[in-house]
PDB file of C-alpha atoms in Angstrom:
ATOM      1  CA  UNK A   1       0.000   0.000   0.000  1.00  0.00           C
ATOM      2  CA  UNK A   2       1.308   3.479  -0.026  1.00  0.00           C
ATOM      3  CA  UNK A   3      -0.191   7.079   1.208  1.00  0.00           C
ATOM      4  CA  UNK A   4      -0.129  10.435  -0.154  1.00  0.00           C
ATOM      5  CA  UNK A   5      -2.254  13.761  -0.940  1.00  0.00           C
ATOM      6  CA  UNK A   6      -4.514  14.246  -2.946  1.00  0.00           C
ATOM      7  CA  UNK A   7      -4.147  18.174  -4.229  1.00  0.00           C
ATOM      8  CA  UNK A   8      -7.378  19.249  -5.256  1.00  0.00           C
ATOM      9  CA  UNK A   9      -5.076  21.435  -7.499  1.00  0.00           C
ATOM     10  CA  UNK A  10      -1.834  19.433  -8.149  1.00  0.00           C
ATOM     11  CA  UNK A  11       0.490  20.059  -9.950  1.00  0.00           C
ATOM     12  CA  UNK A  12       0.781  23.321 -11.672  1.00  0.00           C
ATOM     13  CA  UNK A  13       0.938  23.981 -15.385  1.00  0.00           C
ATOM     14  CA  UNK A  14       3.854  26.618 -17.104  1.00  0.00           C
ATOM     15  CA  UNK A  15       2.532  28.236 -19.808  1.00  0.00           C
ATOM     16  CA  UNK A  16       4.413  31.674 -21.444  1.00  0.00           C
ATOM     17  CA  UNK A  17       2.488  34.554 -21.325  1.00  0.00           C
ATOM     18  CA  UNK A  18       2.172  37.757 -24.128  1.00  0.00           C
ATOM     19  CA  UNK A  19       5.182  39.136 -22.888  1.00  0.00           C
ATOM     20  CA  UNK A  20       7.301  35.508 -23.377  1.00  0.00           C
ATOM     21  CA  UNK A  21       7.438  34.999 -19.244  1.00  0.00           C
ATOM     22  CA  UNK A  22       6.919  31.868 -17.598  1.00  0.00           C
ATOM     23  CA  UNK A  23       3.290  31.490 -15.452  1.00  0.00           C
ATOM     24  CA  UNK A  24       1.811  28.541 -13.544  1.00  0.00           C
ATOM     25  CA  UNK A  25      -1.981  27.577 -13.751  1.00  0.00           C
ATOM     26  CA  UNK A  26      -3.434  25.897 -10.846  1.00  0.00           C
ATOM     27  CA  UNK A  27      -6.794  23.923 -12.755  1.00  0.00           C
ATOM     28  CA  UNK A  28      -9.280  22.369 -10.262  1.00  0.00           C
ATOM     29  CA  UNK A  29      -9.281  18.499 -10.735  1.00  0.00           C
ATOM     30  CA  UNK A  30     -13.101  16.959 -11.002  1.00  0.00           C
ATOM     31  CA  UNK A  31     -12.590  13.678  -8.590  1.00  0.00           C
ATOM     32  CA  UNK A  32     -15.756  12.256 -10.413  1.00  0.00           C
ATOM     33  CA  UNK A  33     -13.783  12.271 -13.356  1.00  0.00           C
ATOM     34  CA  UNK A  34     -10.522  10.400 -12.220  1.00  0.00           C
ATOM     35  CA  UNK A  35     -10.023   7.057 -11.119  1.00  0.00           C
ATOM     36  CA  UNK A  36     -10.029   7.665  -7.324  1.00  0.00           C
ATOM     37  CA  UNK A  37     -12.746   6.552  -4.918  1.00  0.00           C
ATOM     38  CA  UNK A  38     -13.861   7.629  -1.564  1.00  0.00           C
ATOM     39  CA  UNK A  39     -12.301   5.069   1.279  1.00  0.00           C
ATOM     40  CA  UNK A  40     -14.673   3.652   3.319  1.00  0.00           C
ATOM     41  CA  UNK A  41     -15.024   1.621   6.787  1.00  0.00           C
ATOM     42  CA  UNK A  42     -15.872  -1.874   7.335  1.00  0.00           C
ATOM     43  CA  UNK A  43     -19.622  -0.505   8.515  1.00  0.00           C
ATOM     44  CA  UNK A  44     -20.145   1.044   5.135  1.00  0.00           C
ATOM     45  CA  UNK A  45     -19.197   4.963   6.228  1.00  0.00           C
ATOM     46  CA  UNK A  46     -16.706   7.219   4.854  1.00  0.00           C
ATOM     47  CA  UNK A  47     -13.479   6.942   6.242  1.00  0.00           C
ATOM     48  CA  UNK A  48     -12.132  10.533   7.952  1.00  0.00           C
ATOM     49  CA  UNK A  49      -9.452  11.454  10.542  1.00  0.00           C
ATOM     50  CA  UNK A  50      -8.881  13.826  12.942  1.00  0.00           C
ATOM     51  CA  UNK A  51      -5.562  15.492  13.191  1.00  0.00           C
ATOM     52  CA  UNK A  52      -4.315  18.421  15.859  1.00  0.00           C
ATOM     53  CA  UNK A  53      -3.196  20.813  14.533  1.00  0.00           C
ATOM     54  CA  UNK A  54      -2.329  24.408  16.599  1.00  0.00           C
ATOM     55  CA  UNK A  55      -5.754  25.488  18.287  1.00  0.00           C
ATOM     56  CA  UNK A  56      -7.960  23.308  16.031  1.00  0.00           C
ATOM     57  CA  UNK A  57      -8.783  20.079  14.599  1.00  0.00           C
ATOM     58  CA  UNK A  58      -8.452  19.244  11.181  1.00  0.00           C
ATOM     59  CA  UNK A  59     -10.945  16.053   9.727  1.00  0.00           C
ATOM     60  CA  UNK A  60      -9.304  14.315   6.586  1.00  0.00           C
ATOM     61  CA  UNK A  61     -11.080  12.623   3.687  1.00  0.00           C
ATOM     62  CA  UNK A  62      -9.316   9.073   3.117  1.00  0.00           C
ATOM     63  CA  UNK A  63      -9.802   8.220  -1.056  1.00  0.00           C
ATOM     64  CA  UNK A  64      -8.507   4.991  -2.481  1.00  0.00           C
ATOM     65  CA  UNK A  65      -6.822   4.382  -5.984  1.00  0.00           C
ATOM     66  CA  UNK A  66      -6.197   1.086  -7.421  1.00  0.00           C
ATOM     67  CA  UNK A  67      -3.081   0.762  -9.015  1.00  0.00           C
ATOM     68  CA  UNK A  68      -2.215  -2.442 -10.622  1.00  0.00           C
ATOM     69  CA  UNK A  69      -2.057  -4.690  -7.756  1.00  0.00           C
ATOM     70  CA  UNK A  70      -0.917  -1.591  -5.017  1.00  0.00           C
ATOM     71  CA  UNK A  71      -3.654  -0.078  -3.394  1.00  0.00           C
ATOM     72  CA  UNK A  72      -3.176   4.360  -3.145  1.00  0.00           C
ATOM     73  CA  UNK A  73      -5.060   6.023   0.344  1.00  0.00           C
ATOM     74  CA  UNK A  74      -4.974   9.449  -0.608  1.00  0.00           C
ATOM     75  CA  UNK A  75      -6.196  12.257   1.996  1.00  0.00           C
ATOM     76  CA  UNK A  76      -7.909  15.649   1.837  1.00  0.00           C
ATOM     77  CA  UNK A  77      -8.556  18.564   3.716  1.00  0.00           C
ATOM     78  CA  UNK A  78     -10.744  20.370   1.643  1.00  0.00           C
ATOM     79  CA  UNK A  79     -14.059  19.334   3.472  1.00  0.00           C
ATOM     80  CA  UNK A  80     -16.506  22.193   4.198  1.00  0.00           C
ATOM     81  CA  UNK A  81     -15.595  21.020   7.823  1.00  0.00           C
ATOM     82  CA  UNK A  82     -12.663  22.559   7.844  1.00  0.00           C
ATOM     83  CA  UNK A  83     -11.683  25.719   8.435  1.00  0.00           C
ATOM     84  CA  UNK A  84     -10.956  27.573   4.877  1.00  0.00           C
ATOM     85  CA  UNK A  85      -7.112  28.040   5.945  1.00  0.00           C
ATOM     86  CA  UNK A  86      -7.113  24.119   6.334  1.00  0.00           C
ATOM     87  CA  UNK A  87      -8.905  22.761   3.003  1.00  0.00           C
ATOM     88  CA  UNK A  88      -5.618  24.718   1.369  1.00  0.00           C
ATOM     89  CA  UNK A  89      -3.672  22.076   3.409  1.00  0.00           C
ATOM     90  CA  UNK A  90      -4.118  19.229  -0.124  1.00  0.00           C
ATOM     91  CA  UNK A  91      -4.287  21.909  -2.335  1.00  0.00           C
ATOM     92  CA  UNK A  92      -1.162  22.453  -4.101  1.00  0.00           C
ATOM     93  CA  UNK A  93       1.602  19.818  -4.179  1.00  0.00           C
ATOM     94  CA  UNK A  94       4.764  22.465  -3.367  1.00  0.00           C
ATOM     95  CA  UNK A  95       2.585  25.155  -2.667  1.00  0.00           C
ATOM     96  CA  UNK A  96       2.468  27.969  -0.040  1.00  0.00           C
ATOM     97  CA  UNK A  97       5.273  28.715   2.531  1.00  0.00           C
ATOM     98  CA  UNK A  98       7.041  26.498   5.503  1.00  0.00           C
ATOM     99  CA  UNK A  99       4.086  26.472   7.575  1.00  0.00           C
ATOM    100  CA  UNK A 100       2.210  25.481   4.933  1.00  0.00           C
ATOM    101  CA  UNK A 101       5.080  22.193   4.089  1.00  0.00           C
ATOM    102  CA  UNK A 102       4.889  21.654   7.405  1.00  0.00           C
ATOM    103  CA  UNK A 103       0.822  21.259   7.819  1.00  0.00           C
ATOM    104  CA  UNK A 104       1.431  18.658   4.780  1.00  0.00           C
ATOM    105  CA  UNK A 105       4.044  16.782   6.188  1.00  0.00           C
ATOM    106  CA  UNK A 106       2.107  16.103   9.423  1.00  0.00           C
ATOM    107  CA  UNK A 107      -0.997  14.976   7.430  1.00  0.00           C
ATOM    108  CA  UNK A 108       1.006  13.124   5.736  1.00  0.00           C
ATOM    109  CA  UNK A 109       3.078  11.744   8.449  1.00  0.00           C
ATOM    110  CA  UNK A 110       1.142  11.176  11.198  1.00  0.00           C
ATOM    111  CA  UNK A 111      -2.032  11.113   8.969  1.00  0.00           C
ATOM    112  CA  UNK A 112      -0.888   8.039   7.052  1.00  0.00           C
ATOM    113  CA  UNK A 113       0.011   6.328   9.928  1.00  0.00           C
ATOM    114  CA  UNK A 114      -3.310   6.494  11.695  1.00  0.00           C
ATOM    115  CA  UNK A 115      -5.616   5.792   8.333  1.00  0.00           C
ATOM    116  CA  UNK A 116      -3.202   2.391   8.075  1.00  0.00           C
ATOM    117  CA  UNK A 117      -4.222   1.484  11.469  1.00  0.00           C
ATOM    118  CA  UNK A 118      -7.898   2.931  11.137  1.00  0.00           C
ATOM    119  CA  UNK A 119      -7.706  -0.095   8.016  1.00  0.00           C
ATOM    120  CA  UNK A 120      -6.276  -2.601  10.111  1.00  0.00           C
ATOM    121  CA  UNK A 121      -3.564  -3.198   8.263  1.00  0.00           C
ATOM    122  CA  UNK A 122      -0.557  -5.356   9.065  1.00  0.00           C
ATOM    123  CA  UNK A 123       2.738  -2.858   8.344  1.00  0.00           C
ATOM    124  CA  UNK A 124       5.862  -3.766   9.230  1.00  0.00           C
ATOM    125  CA  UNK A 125       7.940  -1.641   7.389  1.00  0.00           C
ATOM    126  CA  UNK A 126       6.881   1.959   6.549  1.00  0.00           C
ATOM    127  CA  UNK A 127       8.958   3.653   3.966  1.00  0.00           C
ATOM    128  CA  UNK A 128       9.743   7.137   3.855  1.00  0.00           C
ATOM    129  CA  UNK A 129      10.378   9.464   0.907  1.00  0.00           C
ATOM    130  CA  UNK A 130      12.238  12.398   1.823  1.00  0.00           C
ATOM    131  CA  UNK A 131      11.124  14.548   4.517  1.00  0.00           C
ATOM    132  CA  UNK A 132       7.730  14.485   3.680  1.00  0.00           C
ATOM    133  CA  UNK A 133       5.984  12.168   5.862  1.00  0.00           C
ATOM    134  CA  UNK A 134       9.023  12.580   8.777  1.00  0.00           C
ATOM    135  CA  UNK A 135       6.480  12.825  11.467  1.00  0.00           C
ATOM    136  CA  UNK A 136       5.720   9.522  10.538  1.00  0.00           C
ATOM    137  CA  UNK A 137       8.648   8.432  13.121  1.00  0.00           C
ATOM    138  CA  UNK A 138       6.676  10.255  16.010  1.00  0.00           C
ATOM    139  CA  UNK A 139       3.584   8.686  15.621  1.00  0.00           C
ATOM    140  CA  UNK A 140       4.339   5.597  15.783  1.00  0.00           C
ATOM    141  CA  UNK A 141       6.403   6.254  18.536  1.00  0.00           C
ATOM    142  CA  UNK A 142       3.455   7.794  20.162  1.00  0.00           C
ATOM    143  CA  UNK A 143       1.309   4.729  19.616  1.00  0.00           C
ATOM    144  CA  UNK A 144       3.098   2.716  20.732  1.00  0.00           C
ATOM    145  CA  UNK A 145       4.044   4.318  24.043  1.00  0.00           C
ATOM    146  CA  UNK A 146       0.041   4.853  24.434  1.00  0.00           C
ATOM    147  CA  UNK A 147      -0.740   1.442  23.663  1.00  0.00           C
ATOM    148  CA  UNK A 148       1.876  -1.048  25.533  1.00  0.00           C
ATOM    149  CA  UNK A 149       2.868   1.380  28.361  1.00  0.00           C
ATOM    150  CA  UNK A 150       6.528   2.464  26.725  1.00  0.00           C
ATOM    151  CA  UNK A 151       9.083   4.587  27.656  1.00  0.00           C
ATOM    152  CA  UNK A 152       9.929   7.270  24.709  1.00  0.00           C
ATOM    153  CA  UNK A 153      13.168   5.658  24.296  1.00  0.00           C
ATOM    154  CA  UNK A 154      11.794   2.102  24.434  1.00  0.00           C
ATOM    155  CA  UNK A 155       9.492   2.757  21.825  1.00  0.00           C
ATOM    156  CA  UNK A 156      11.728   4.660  19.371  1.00  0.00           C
ATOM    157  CA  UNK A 157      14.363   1.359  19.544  1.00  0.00           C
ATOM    158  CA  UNK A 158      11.075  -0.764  18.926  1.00  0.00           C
ATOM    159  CA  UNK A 159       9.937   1.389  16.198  1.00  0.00           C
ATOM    160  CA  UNK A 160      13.160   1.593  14.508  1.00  0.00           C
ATOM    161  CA  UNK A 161      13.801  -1.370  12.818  1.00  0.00           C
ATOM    162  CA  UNK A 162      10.706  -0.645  11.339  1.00  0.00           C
ATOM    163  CA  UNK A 163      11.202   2.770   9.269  1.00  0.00           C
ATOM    164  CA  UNK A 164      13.265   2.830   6.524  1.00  0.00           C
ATOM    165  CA  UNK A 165      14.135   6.334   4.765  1.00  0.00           C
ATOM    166  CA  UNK A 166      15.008   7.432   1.065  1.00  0.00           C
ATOM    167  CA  UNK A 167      15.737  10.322  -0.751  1.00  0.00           C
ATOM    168  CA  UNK A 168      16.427  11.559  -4.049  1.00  0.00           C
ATOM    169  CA  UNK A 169      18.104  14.680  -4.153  1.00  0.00           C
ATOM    170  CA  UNK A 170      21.111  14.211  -1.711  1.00  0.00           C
ATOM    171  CA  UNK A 171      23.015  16.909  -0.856  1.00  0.00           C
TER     172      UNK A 171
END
């Protein structure tokens, strides 16, 4: 399985303009159109989260792609839920500032983590590309100090073996 965001906007397009310089276009993709489904629960209702984020919560829409045989959980903010600052949270893929990266990374991070377990499924390695989903690490360090009684340090040595980290622009 793997777990990502879906940007309601995505990737930008460059076009030139009149006077030859380079623009981006941000289109609105039409979900109904693509091949991407809303994830739901074993009792037949849509499958959200709830994340903290500072002085609010944030509720996530989990959608599933099938591709080949590796199933895609996507999530999304922009639910009229939300507060309008937070459905911007999936809207651009490298959009917005540092707080903005960061929002996306914990979504991504700690929101993965929980819809995997929200699914019930059996992970025993979770791979991480780049920084993105980094607060992966800390939430299922969390866990697992909430669940079995652990010490932070006793669950970061258990959780360990467990996370495995790639990137493709080293420095």
């Amino acid at each position: 399985v793997a777990v990502g965001l879906l940007y309601s906007q995505g990737y930008f397009r460059q076009y030139l303009n009149a006077d030859g310089w380079q623009q981006e276009a941000y289109p609105f993709y039409d979900y109904s159109t693509m091949p991407v489904d809303v994830c739901y629960r074993a009792d037949g209702t849509p499958l959200t989260i709830e994340l903290d984020y500072p002085e609010r919560k944030v509720t996530c829409q989990v959608w599933q792609v099938n591709v080949g045989r590796v199933t895609l959980y996507l999530l999304d903010t922009n639910l009229p839920a939300n507060d309008p600052s937070d459905r911007e949270i999936t809207a651009r893929l490298y959009g917005g500032d540092l707080e903005m990266r960061v929002k996306q990374e914990i979504l991504l991070g700690i929101g993965g983590v929980r819809v995997l377990a929200e699914l019930g499924l059996p992970v025993s390695v979770y791979h991480m590309n780049e920084g993105h989903s980094a607060f992966l690490g800390l939430e299922r360090i969390r866990m697992l100090m909430e669940q079995r009684g652990l010490s932070f340090d006793e669950a970061r040595a258990s959780t360990s073996a467990g996370n495995v980290f790639t990137t493709h622009t080293p420095v």
